[in-house]
Coordinates of C-alpha atoms and ligand atoms in Angstrom, one line a residue:
X1 CA -23.5 -15.8 20.0
X2 CA -25.5 -15.6 16.8
X3 CA -28.1 -13.9 17.7
X4 CA -25.8 -11.1 19.0
X5 CA -23.4 -10.8 15.8
X6 CA -27.1 -10.5 14.1
X7 CA -28.1 -7.4 16.7
X8 CA -24.6 -5.6 15.2
X9 CA -24.4 -6.5 11.8
X10 CA -26.2 -3.8 10.3
X11 CA -27.4 -6.0 6.9
X12 CA -30.8 -6.4 6.2
X13 CA -30.6 -8.5 2.5
X14 CA -27.5 -9.8 0.1
X15 CA -28.7 -10.1 -3.2
X16 CA -25.8 -11.6 -5.6
X17 CA -26.5 -11.0 -9.5
X18 CA -24.6 -12.8 -12.2
X19 CA -25.4 -12.0 -15.9
X20 CA -26.3 -14.4 -18.6
X21 CA -24.3 -15.9 -20.9
X22 CA -25.7 -13.6 -23.4
X23 CA -24.8 -10.5 -21.9
X24 CA -29.4 -9.3 -21.6
X25 CA -30.7 -10.5 -18.4
X26 CA -29.1 -11.7 -15.3
X27 CA -30.1 -13.7 -13.0
X28 CA -30.4 -13.5 -8.5
X29 CA -28.4 -16.2 -7.8
X30 CA -28.0 -15.6 -4.0
X31 CA -31.2 -14.0 -2.0
X32 CA -31.4 -13.6 2.0
X33 CA -33.4 -11.4 3.9
X34 CA -35.5 -8.4 2.1
X35 CA -34.1 -10.1 -0.8
X36 CA -34.8 -13.2 -0.9
X37 CA -37.7 -13.0 -2.3
X38 CA -36.3 -12.2 -5.9
X39 CA -34.2 -15.5 -5.6
X40 CA -34.3 -17.1 -8.5
X41 CA -35.6 -14.2 -10.8
X42 CA -34.0 -13.4 -13.6
X43 CA -34.1 -9.8 -14.7
X44 CA -33.0 -8.1 -18.2
X45 CA -30.3 -6.1 -18.1
X46 CA -31.5 -2.7 -19.8
X47 CA -33.1 -1.4 -16.3
X48 CA -30.9 1.2 -15.3
X49 CA -29.4 0.6 -12.7
X50 CA -28.3 -2.4 -14.0
X51 CA -27.1 -0.8 -17.4
X52 CA -24.8 1.7 -14.5
X53 CA -23.2 -1.4 -12.9
X54 CA -22.5 -2.7 -16.3
X55 CA -20.9 0.2 -17.7
X56 CA -18.1 1.5 -15.4
X57 CA -19.3 2.1 -12.0
X58 CA -18.3 0.0 -9.3
X59 CA -19.5 1.0 -6.6
X60 CA -23.3 2.2 -6.6
X61 CA -25.0 4.2 -3.5
X62 CA -28.8 4.9 -3.2
X63 CA -29.7 6.2 -0.2
X64 CA -33.8 5.1 -0.6
X65 CA -33.8 2.2 -3.3
X66 CA -38.0 2.3 -2.4
X67 CA -38.1 5.9 -3.7
X68 CA -35.3 6.1 -5.6
X69 CA -35.9 6.4 -10.1
X70 CA -33.4 4.0 -10.6
X71 CA -35.2 1.2 -8.5
X72 CA -35.8 -2.0 -10.1
X73 CA -39.9 -2.6 -10.9
X74 CA -39.6 -5.6 -11.2
X75 CA -38.1 -6.6 -8.5
X76 CA -40.2 -7.7 -5.4
X77 CA -40.3 -6.4 -1.9
X78 CA -38.5 -3.2 -3.2
X79 CA -40.8 -1.0 -0.8
X80 CA -38.8 -2.7 2.0
X81 CA -35.6 -1.3 0.8
X82 CA -33.7 1.6 2.1
X83 CA -30.0 2.3 1.7
X84 CA -28.7 -0.1 -0.7
X85 CA -24.9 -0.4 -2.0
X86 CA -24.3 -2.0 -5.0
X87 CA -21.1 -3.8 -6.0
X88 CA -19.9 -5.3 -9.3
X89 CA -18.1 -8.3 -9.2
X90 CA -15.3 -8.9 -12.2
X91 CA -12.7 -11.6 -13.0
X92 CA -10.5 -11.5 -15.3
X93 CA -13.3 -11.9 -18.0
X94 CA -14.4 -8.3 -17.4
X95 CA -17.7 -7.3 -15.0
X96 CA -19.4 -10.7 -14.5
X97 CA -22.2 -9.4 -12.2
X98 CA -23.2 -7.2 -9.2
X99 CA -24.1 -7.5 -4.9
X100 CA -26.0 -5.6 -3.3
X101 CA -25.6 -5.1 0.5
X102 CA -29.6 -3.7 1.2
X103 CA -30.8 -2.1 4.6
X104 CA -34.3 -1.4 5.4
X105 CA -36.3 1.8 4.6
X106 CA -35.5 4.1 6.9
X107 CA -31.4 2.4 8.2
X108 CA -28.7 4.4 8.1
X109 CA -27.2 5.4 4.7
X110 CA -23.4 2.4 3.4
X111 CA -20.7 4.8 4.6
X112 CA -18.6 5.1 1.1
X113 CA -15.5 4.6 3.7
X114 CA -16.1 0.9 3.4
X115 CA -15.3 1.7 -0.6
X116 CA -12.7 -0.7 -0.1
X117 CA -13.3 -3.7 1.4
X118 CA -16.5 -3.1 -0.8
X119 CA -13.9 -4.0 -3.8
X120 CA -12.1 -6.6 -2.4
X121 CA -14.9 -8.7 -1.7
X122 CA -16.0 -7.9 -5.3
X123 CA -13.2 -9.4 -6.6
X124 CA -12.5 -12.7 -4.0
X125 CA -16.5 -12.8 -5.0
X126 CA -15.6 -12.2 -8.7
X127 CA -12.8 -15.4 -8.5
X128 CA -14.6 -17.5 -5.2
X129 CA -17.8 -18.2 -7.8
X130 CA -15.8 -19.1 -11.0
X131 CA -15.9 -22.3 -8.8
X132 CA -19.1 -23.2 -7.6
X133 CA -18.0 -25.4 -4.2
X134 CA -16.8 -22.2 -2.8
X135 CA -20.0 -20.4 -3.5
X136 CA -21.7 -20.6 -0.4
X137 CA -18.6 -20.0 1.7
X138 CA -17.6 -16.9 -0.1
X139 CA -20.7 -16.0 0.7
X140 CA -20.6 -16.5 4.2
X141 CA -17.3 -15.2 4.8
X142 CA -18.8 -11.6 2.7
X143 CA -21.4 -11.7 5.5
X144 CA -19.1 -12.1 8.2
X145 CA -16.7 -9.8 6.9
X146 CA -19.4 -7.9 7.3
X147 CA -20.5 -8.3 10.7
X148 CA -17.5 -7.5 11.6
X149 CA -16.4 -4.9 9.9
X150 CA -19.9 -3.0 12.0
X151 CA -18.1 -3.9 14.3
X152 CA -14.5 -2.4 14.1
X153 CA -16.7 0.5 12.8
X154 CA -19.1 0.6 16.2
X155 CA -15.7 0.3 18.9
X156 CA -13.5 2.6 16.9
X157 CA -16.0 5.4 16.8
X158 CA -17.9 5.1 19.7
X159 CA -14.5 3.7 22.4
X160 CA -13.6 7.2 21.1
X161 CA -15.0 8.5 24.5
X162 CA -13.5 12.0 24.1
X163 CA -15.3 12.4 20.6
X164 CA -18.2 12.0 21.6
X165 CA -18.1 14.1 25.2
X166 CA -16.7 17.2 22.6
X167 CA -20.0 16.2 20.0
X168 CA -22.2 16.6 22.8
X169 CA -21.1 19.4 24.6
X170 CA -21.3 21.6 21.6
X171 CA -25.0 20.5 21.0
X172 CA -25.0 21.9 24.6
X173 CA -23.3 25.5 23.5
X174 CA -25.1 25.8 20.8
X175 CA -29.4 24.2 22.1
X176 CA -28.7 25.8 25.0
X177 CA -27.2 28.6 24.3
X178 CA -24.8 29.1 27.0
X179 CA -21.3 30.3 27.0
X180 CA -19.8 26.6 28.2
X181 CA -20.2 23.7 29.3
X182 CA -18.5 20.6 30.6
X183 CA -18.7 16.3 31.9
X184 CA -17.1 15.6 34.6
X185 CA -17.3 11.1 35.5
X186 CA -18.1 9.8 38.3
X187 CA -14.7 7.2 39.1
X188 CA -16.8 4.2 41.0
X189 CA -13.3 3.1 42.6
X190 CA -12.8 6.5 44.8
X191 CA -16.2 8.2 44.8
X192 CA -14.8 11.0 43.2
X193 CA -16.2 13.1 40.1
X194 CA -13.1 13.7 37.6
X195 CA -13.1 16.5 35.5
X196 CA -13.6 14.8 31.3
X197 CA -14.5 17.7 29.2
X198 CA -14.8 21.5 29.1
X199 CA -16.0 24.0 26.2
X200 CA -16.5 27.3 26.5
X201 CA -13.9 28.3 29.6
X202 CA -11.4 31.2 29.5
X203 CA -8.5 29.1 31.3
X204 CA -9.4 25.6 30.2
X205 CA -6.2 24.6 31.8
X206 CA -7.4 25.3 35.5
X207 CA -10.1 22.9 35.3
X208 CA -7.7 19.6 34.0
X209 CA -7.6 17.2 37.0
X210 CA -10.3 18.9 38.7
X211 CA -11.6 16.6 41.1
X212 CA -15.9 16.8 43.4
X213 CA -16.6 13.9 46.2
X214 CA -20.1 12.8 45.4
X215 CA -22.0 14.7 47.9
X216 CA -19.9 18.1 47.5
X217 CA -20.1 21.9 45.5
X218 CA -22.7 21.2 43.2
X219 CA -21.5 19.3 40.6
X220 CA -21.2 16.4 43.4
X221 CA -24.7 17.0 45.2
X222 CA -26.3 16.9 42.1
X223 CA -24.9 13.7 41.3
X224 CA -26.0 11.8 44.6
X225 CA -29.2 13.4 44.6
X226 CA -29.8 12.5 41.1
X227 CA -31.9 16.0 40.4
X228 CA -30.6 18.6 38.0
X229 CA -30.0 21.9 39.8
X230 CA -29.6 25.7 38.8
X231 CA -27.7 28.6 41.0
X232 CA -28.8 32.2 39.5
X233 CA -26.3 33.7 41.9
X234 CA -22.2 32.6 41.1
X235 CA -20.4 35.1 42.0
X236 CA -21.9 34.7 45.9
X237 CA -21.4 31.5 46.3
X238 CA -18.3 31.8 47.6
X239 CA -18.4 29.0 49.6
X240 CA -17.9 26.0 47.1
X241 CA -13.7 25.3 46.3
X242 CA -13.8 26.1 42.8
X243 CA -16.0 29.0 43.1
X244 CA -12.4 31.4 42.8
X245 CA -12.5 29.6 39.6
X246 CA -15.7 30.1 39.0
X247 CA -15.6 33.1 39.5
X248 CA -12.5 33.9 37.2
X249 CA -13.9 32.3 33.6
X250 CA -17.1 35.7 34.8
X251 CA -19.7 33.3 35.2
X252 CA -22.9 34.4 36.7
X253 CA -25.2 31.3 36.3
X254 CA -25.5 27.6 35.7
X255 CA -27.0 24.2 34.8
X256 CA -26.2 20.6 36.0
X257 CA -28.0 18.3 35.5
X258 CA -27.2 14.3 36.2
X259 CA -25.7 11.8 33.4
X260 CA -28.2 8.5 34.4
X261 CA -27.9 5.2 32.8
X262 CA -30.4 2.4 34.4
X263 CA -31.1 3.9 37.6
X264 CA -27.1 4.4 38.1
X265 CA -25.8 8.2 38.2
X266 CA -22.6 8.3 36.1
X267 CA -21.2 12.2 36.2
X268 CA -22.9 15.3 35.7
X269 CA -23.4 17.7 32.8
X270 CA -22.9 21.7 33.9
X271 CA -23.9 24.3 31.4
X272 CA -22.7 28.0 32.0
X273 CA -23.8 31.8 31.1
X274 CA -21.6 34.6 31.4
X275 CA -24.5 36.4 31.5
X276 CA -28.5 36.5 33.7
X277 CA -29.6 33.2 34.1
X278 CA -32.7 32.8 31.5
X279 CA -36.2 32.0 33.0
X280 CA -37.0 29.5 30.5
X281 CA -38.0 26.0 32.4
X282 CA -37.5 24.3 28.7
X283 CA -35.0 24.7 27.6
X284 CA -33.5 24.3 30.9
X285 CA -35.0 21.0 31.0
X286 CA -33.7 20.3 27.8
X287 CA -30.1 19.7 30.2
X288 CA -32.0 16.8 31.6
X289 CA -31.7 15.4 27.4
X290 CA -28.1 16.1 26.3
X291 CA -27.2 14.6 29.9
X292 CA -29.0 11.2 29.6
X293 CA -27.7 11.4 26.1
X294 CA -24.2 11.8 27.2
X295 CA -24.2 9.2 29.7
X296 CA -25.3 6.6 26.9
X297 CA -22.9 7.3 24.6
X298 CA -19.9 7.4 27.2
X299 CA -21.9 4.5 28.7
X300 CA -22.0 2.9 24.9
X301 CA -17.9 3.3 25.3
X302 CA -17.5 1.5 28.5
X303 CA -19.1 -1.4 27.0
X304 CA -17.0 -1.1 23.8
X305 CA -14.5 -0.8 25.4
X306 CA -15.0 -3.8 27.4
X307 CA -15.7 -6.1 24.5
X308 CA -12.9 -5.5 22.6
X309 CA -10.8 -6.4 25.9
X310 CA -12.1 -9.6 26.4
X311 CA -15.3 -10.4 24.5
X312 CA -13.8 -13.8 23.5
X313 CA -15.8 -14.2 21.2
X314 CA -15.7 -11.0 19.1
X315 CA -12.0 -12.4 18.9
X316 CA -13.5 -16.5 17.6
X317 CA -16.0 -14.8 15.7
X318 CA -12.5 -13.2 13.7
X319 CA -10.3 -15.6 14.0
X320 CA -13.1 -18.2 12.1
X321 CA -13.6 -15.5 9.7
X322 CA -9.9 -15.5 9.2
X323 CA -9.3 -19.4 8.5
X324 CA -12.2 -19.5 6.2
X325 CA -10.4 -16.7 4.3
X326 CA -7.5 -19.3 4.2
X327 CA -9.3 -22.0 3.6
X328 CA -11.1 -20.6 0.3
X329 CA -7.0 -19.8 -0.4
X330 CA -6.0 -23.5 0.2
X331 CA -9.4 -24.7 -1.6
X332 CA -8.4 -23.0 -5.0
X333 CA -4.2 -23.7 -5.4
X334 CA -6.3 -28.1 -4.5
X335 CA -2.1 -28.6 -4.4
X336 CA -1.1 -26.8 -1.5
X337 CA -4.5 -27.6 0.5
X338 CA -3.9 -27.3 4.3
X339 CA -0.8 -24.9 3.8
X340 CA -2.0 -22.1 4.7
X341 CA -2.6 -23.7 8.3
X342 CA 0.5 -25.9 8.2
X343 CA 2.8 -22.9 7.9
X344 CA 0.9 -20.3 10.7
X345 CA 1.6 -23.2 13.5
X346 CA 5.1 -23.1 12.0
X347 CA 5.5 -20.1 12.6
X348 CA 3.8 -20.0 16.0
X349 CA 6.6 -22.0 17.3
X350 CA 9.3 -20.5 15.5
X351 CA 8.4 -17.5 16.5
X352 CA 8.7 -18.2 20.3
X353 CA 12.2 -20.3 19.9
X354 CA 12.9 -17.2 18.7
X355 CA 11.6 -15.1 21.3
X356 CA 9.1 -13.3 20.8
X357 CA 6.2 -12.2 23.2
X358 CA 2.9 -13.4 23.2
X359 CA 1.1 -10.5 21.8
X360 CA 2.6 -11.2 18.8
X361 CA 2.4 -14.4 18.4
X362 CA -2.2 -13.9 17.2
X363 CA -1.1 -11.7 14.5
X364 CA 1.5 -14.2 13.2
X365 CA -0.5 -16.4 12.8
X366 CA -3.4 -14.5 11.5
X367 CA -0.6 -13.3 9.4
X368 CA 0.5 -17.2 8.1
X369 CA -3.2 -17.8 7.4
X370 CA -3.6 -15.5 5.4
X371 CA -0.3 -14.8 3.6
X372 CA -1.6 -15.7 0.0
X373 CA -4.9 -14.1 0.0
X374 CA -3.6 -12.3 -2.3
X375 CA -3.2 -14.9 -4.7
X376 CA -6.9 -14.9 -5.0
X377 CA -6.5 -12.0 -7.5
X378 CA -4.4 -14.4 -9.9
X379 CA -5.8 -15.8 -12.7
X380 CA -5.9 -19.4 -12.3
X381 CA -3.8 -19.8 -16.2
X382 CA -0.9 -18.2 -14.0
X383 CA -1.5 -19.8 -10.7
X384 CA -1.7 -23.5 -12.3
X385 CA 0.4 -23.3 -15.0
X386 CA 2.8 -26.9 -15.3
X387 CA 6.0 -24.7 -16.4
X388 CA 7.9 -22.3 -15.7
X389 CA 6.4 -18.8 -15.9
X390 CA 7.2 -16.3 -18.0
X391 CA 7.9 -12.7 -17.5
X392 CA 4.8 -11.0 -18.0
X393 CA 2.5 -14.2 -15.9
X394 CA 6.3 -13.1 -13.1
X395 CA 5.0 -9.4 -12.6
X396 CA 1.1 -10.3 -12.3
X397 CA 2.4 -13.1 -9.5
X398 CA 4.4 -11.1 -7.9
X399 CA 1.9 -8.4 -7.4
X400 CA 0.2 -11.2 -5.0
X401 CA 1.9 -9.2 -1.6
X402 CA 0.1 -6.0 -2.7
X403 CA -3.2 -7.6 -3.4
X404 CA -3.2 -9.2 0.1
X405 CA -2.1 -5.7 1.5
X406 CA -5.2 -3.9 -0.7
X407 CA -7.8 -5.9 0.6
X408 CA -6.9 -5.9 4.5
X409 CA -5.4 -3.0 5.0
X410 CA -8.3 -1.4 5.9
X411 CA -9.7 -4.1 8.1
X412 CA -8.3 -2.5 11.4
X413 CA -8.3 -5.6 13.6
X414 CA -6.1 -7.4 10.8
X415 CA -3.0 -4.1 10.7
X416 CA -0.6 -6.0 13.5
X417 CA -1.3 -8.9 10.9
X418 CA -0.2 -7.2 7.9
X419 CA 3.5 -7.7 7.2
X420 CA 3.3 -11.1 6.6
X421 CA 1.0 -11.5 3.9
X422 CA 2.9 -8.2 2.2
X423 CA 6.4 -9.0 3.1
X424 CA 6.8 -12.9 3.0
X425 CA 8.7 -12.9 -0.4
X426 CA 11.0 -10.3 1.0
X427 CA 14.8 -11.6 0.7
X428 CA 17.5 -10.5 3.3
X429 CA 20.3 -10.0 0.9
X430 CA 17.5 -7.5 -1.0
X431 CA 16.5 -9.5 -4.3
X432 CA 13.0 -10.0 -3.0
X433 CA 9.8 -8.4 -3.7
X434 CA 8.0 -6.1 -3.2
X435 CA 9.7 -3.9 -2.8
X436 CA 13.3 -5.2 -2.4
X437 CA 14.2 -4.4 1.3
X438 CA 17.1 -6.0 2.5
X439 CA 17.5 -7.6 6.1
X440 CA 16.1 -6.1 9.4
X441 CA 14.2 -3.6 7.3
X442 CA 12.0 -6.6 6.6
X443 CA 9.7 -7.3 9.7
X444 CA 11.2 -10.2 12.0
X445 CA 8.0 -11.7 12.0
X446 CA 7.9 -11.6 8.0
X447 CA 11.6 -13.4 7.9
X448 CA 10.7 -15.9 10.1
X449 CA 7.6 -16.4 7.9
X450 CA 10.1 -16.8 5.1
X451 CA 11.6 -20.4 6.1
X452 CA 8.7 -21.9 6.3
X453 CA 6.6 -20.7 3.5
X454 CA 9.9 -21.9 1.8
X455 CA 10.3 -25.5 3.4
X456 CA 6.9 -25.9 3.3
X457 CA 6.2 -25.1 -0.8
X458 CA 9.6 -27.2 -1.6
X459 CA 7.9 -30.5 0.8
X460 CA 5.2 -30.8 -1.2
X461 CA 4.4 -31.4 -5.3
X462 CA 3.4 -28.4 -7.3
X463 CA 1.3 -27.9 -10.6
X464 CA 5.2 -26.7 -12.2
X465 CA 7.3 -29.7 -9.9
X466 CA 7.2 -32.5 -7.5
X467 CA 7.9 -32.6 -3.9
X468 CA 11.9 -32.3 -2.7
X469 CA 13.1 -35.0 -0.2
X470 CA 14.0 -33.4 2.7
X471 CA 17.6 -33.8 2.8
X472 CA 17.6 -31.1 -0.3
X473 CA 15.0 -28.7 1.1
X474 CA 17.8 -28.4 4.2
X475 CA 20.8 -28.2 1.9
X476 CA 19.1 -25.6 0.2
X477 CA 17.8 -23.7 2.9
X478 CA 21.2 -23.7 4.3
X479 CA 23.0 -22.4 1.0
X480 CA 20.3 -19.5 1.2
X481 CA 21.1 -18.3 4.6
X482 CA 22.3 -14.5 3.8
X483 CA 20.8 -14.1 1.1
X484 CA 17.0 -15.5 0.8
X485 CA 17.3 -15.9 4.7
X486 CA 18.2 -14.0 8.0
X487 CA 20.9 -16.5 8.9
X488 CA 19.7 -16.8 12.9
X489 CA 16.2 -17.5 11.7
X490 CA 18.0 -20.4 10.1
X491 CA 20.5 -21.8 12.4
X492 CA 17.3 -21.4 14.6
X493 CA 14.8 -23.3 12.0
X494 CA 17.3 -26.0 11.5
X495 CA 18.5 -26.4 15.1
X496 CA 15.1 -27.4 16.2
X497 CA 13.8 -28.4 12.7
X498 CA 12.2 -32.0 14.1
X499 CA 10.2 -30.4 16.9
X500 CA 9.2 -27.8 14.3
X501 CA 7.7 -29.8 11.9
X502 CA 6.1 -32.6 14.2
Ligands
LIG1 P1 4.4 -21.1 -4.0 O1 5.0 -22.4 -4.7 O2 3.8 -21.3 -2.6 O3 5.7 -21.1 -3.5 C1 6.8 -20.1 -2.3 C2 8.3 -20.1 -2.2 O4 9.0 -20.9 -2.1 C3 8.4 -20.2 -3.7 O5 8.4 -18.4 -3.7 C4 9.9 -19.2 -3.6 O6 10.8 -19.2 -2.7 C5 10.0 -21.0 -2.8 N1 10.3 -22.2 -4.2 C6 8.9 -23.2 -4.5 N2 9.0 -23.8 -5.1 C7 9.9 -23.7 -5.6 C8 11.3 -24.2 -6.4 O7 10.4 -25.3 -7.5 N3 12.4 -24.1 -5.8 C9 13.2 -23.5 -5.6 N4 14.6 -22.9 -5.1 N5 12.2 -22.1 -4.5 C10 10.5 -22.8 -4.7 P2 8.2 -17.5 -5.2 O8 9.6 -18.0 -6.1 O9 8.4 -16.0 -5.0 O10 7.5 -18.1 -5.9 C11 6.0 -17.7 -5.4 C12 4.4 -17.9 -6.5 O11 5.2 -18.1 -7.1 C13 5.2 -19.6 -5.6 O12 4.3 -19.8 -4.2 C14 3.8 -20.2 -6.9 O13 2.5 -19.9 -6.6 C15 4.6 -19.2 -8.0 N6 5.4 -19.7 -8.6 C16 6.6 -19.7 -8.9 N7 7.2 -20.4 -8.8 C17 6.4 -20.8 -10.5 C18 7.0 -21.9 -11.9 O14 7.5 -22.1 -12.2 N8 5.3 -22.3 -11.8 C19 4.2 -21.7 -11.3 N9 2.4 -21.9 -12.3 N10 3.9 -20.8 -10.1 C20 5.5 -20.7 -10.0
LIG2 C1 -32.3 -6.1 -6.7 O1 -31.9 -7.5 -5.6 O2 -33.5 -6.2 -7.4 C2 -32.4 -4.8 -6.2 C3 -30.8 -4.7 -6.4 C4 -30.6 -4.8 -8.1 O3 -31.4 -4.6 -8.9 O4 -29.6 -5.0 -8.3
LIG3 C1 -12.9 0.6 5.4 O1 -12.3 1.5 5.5 O2 -12.1 0.6 3.6 C2 -13.0 -0.5 5.9 C3 -12.3 0.3 7.1 C4 -12.8 -1.4 8.2 O3 -12.7 -2.3 7.9 O4 -12.0 -1.2 9.2
LIG4 FE1 3.3 -16.4 -0.8
LIG5 FE1 3.1 -19.2 0.4

């Protein structure tokens, strides 16, 4: 499974560069892949790339590092480097270094779409770095997240089969210089070709829902025999069931190529002329190439669709990443060790008792594990303060749910887990944060989670107070029913307390 993931990770090297205390040089403290030879090297910060990172730019993209004038000539093996993204690492002290994501020369460029993700990671790494014990874990997480992100992108882009088909039809019309084109896909159960997409038709509606049996009509024969066909005199071919429609479109000539993947036909790509058939065989051959490309696009889309639905390994990899993150939060905040895992498991039990469906439970678990991930952006001086917080400190502390949103919202598989990190400090009477939502405006998973979180917080020692005895906590929860908490949730929690806590 590691190998499989590796194929999907489009990252050929990673380095982390930290500025030395005196500020005039930086050290490569971590490097792997094509960056590995630079591990341990010290470079001067006067080189242009370092200047750029240190001055203003949060992220720098270089599309071809090897030939870039910005390249660090002291680095070893820069010839192999193609697209590079360099991201500032910040902590409360300011910019403390940069990490570089690299792909080999000729590889696909980093997409600026990743900006939020990169910045969130930069911030996370910056905070985590100051605890050297967390350093390696942060790197592992970074790589995992990047891997998952690449898979996600692959899934979301190829999943959209219709989008790929439209792109192929568009290319077919332009490159073949035809007037219209369409794709029919074979339904393996019914053995019928089904019309899936078309461009250039006068009456596109008349083709929707059209099916052709394997072996029948032009497309059906092309699919069955797996060879291309050209029909020059369409108007006189009136024995075909769809002849009327083709005449209506004023088509005079058509080509049809089979879409074949691993010897199996999966559909037919058709191209139509309203003028005479051109006699250029090379151009017609090109339709076969387009059909092959369409076949690959469709089979990729199907593969990823299956993967998303059923690939347990992928799910497990996601969950391992999330647990890694939640561990980072807990590790930083020594007093709360195990807090995230504990509250996630109690919240699941309570959600089940309250009748939430199985499909919601997985998001509650993930949301619970990540609920305080936004605290990674809270300075130690506030998080570990032994006494009460000042007003200014509270302003920052109340930002932690918002930080969580910034970190998680762009990661598509975590979107449905977001309500808990974002709303776990909202209160039923509207006096909570960040939005001051009231009652049922607060998503139910967040209302459920709130009581579990407070119970666990009060039953643990904190830098600013000792743990409360259980009776005192239960009394407090009852007292806050209708104020902090949803009364129905309080009832369910108290009535099932023994089951929930053990
Ligand atoms: P946390 O320690 O995980 O606490 C989560 C929530 O449990 C708190 O959200 C609050 O609703 C409840 N809770 C925790 N401790 C107490 C307590 O001693 N008394 C009461 N009545 N409720 C308590 P809240 O208040 O929004 O705080 C969010 C986070 O802010 C806390 O997470 C903690 O990290 C920090 N924090 C809160 N109060 C203090 C403080 O006095 N000093 C410091 N250093 N940090 C604080
Ligand atoms: C390197 O690690 O030397 C390449 C990227 C950089 O200079 O920051
Ligand atoms: C982003 O667009 O910032 C990241 C998207 C993702 O991780 O799915
Ligand atoms: Fe919180
Ligand atoms: Fe918490």
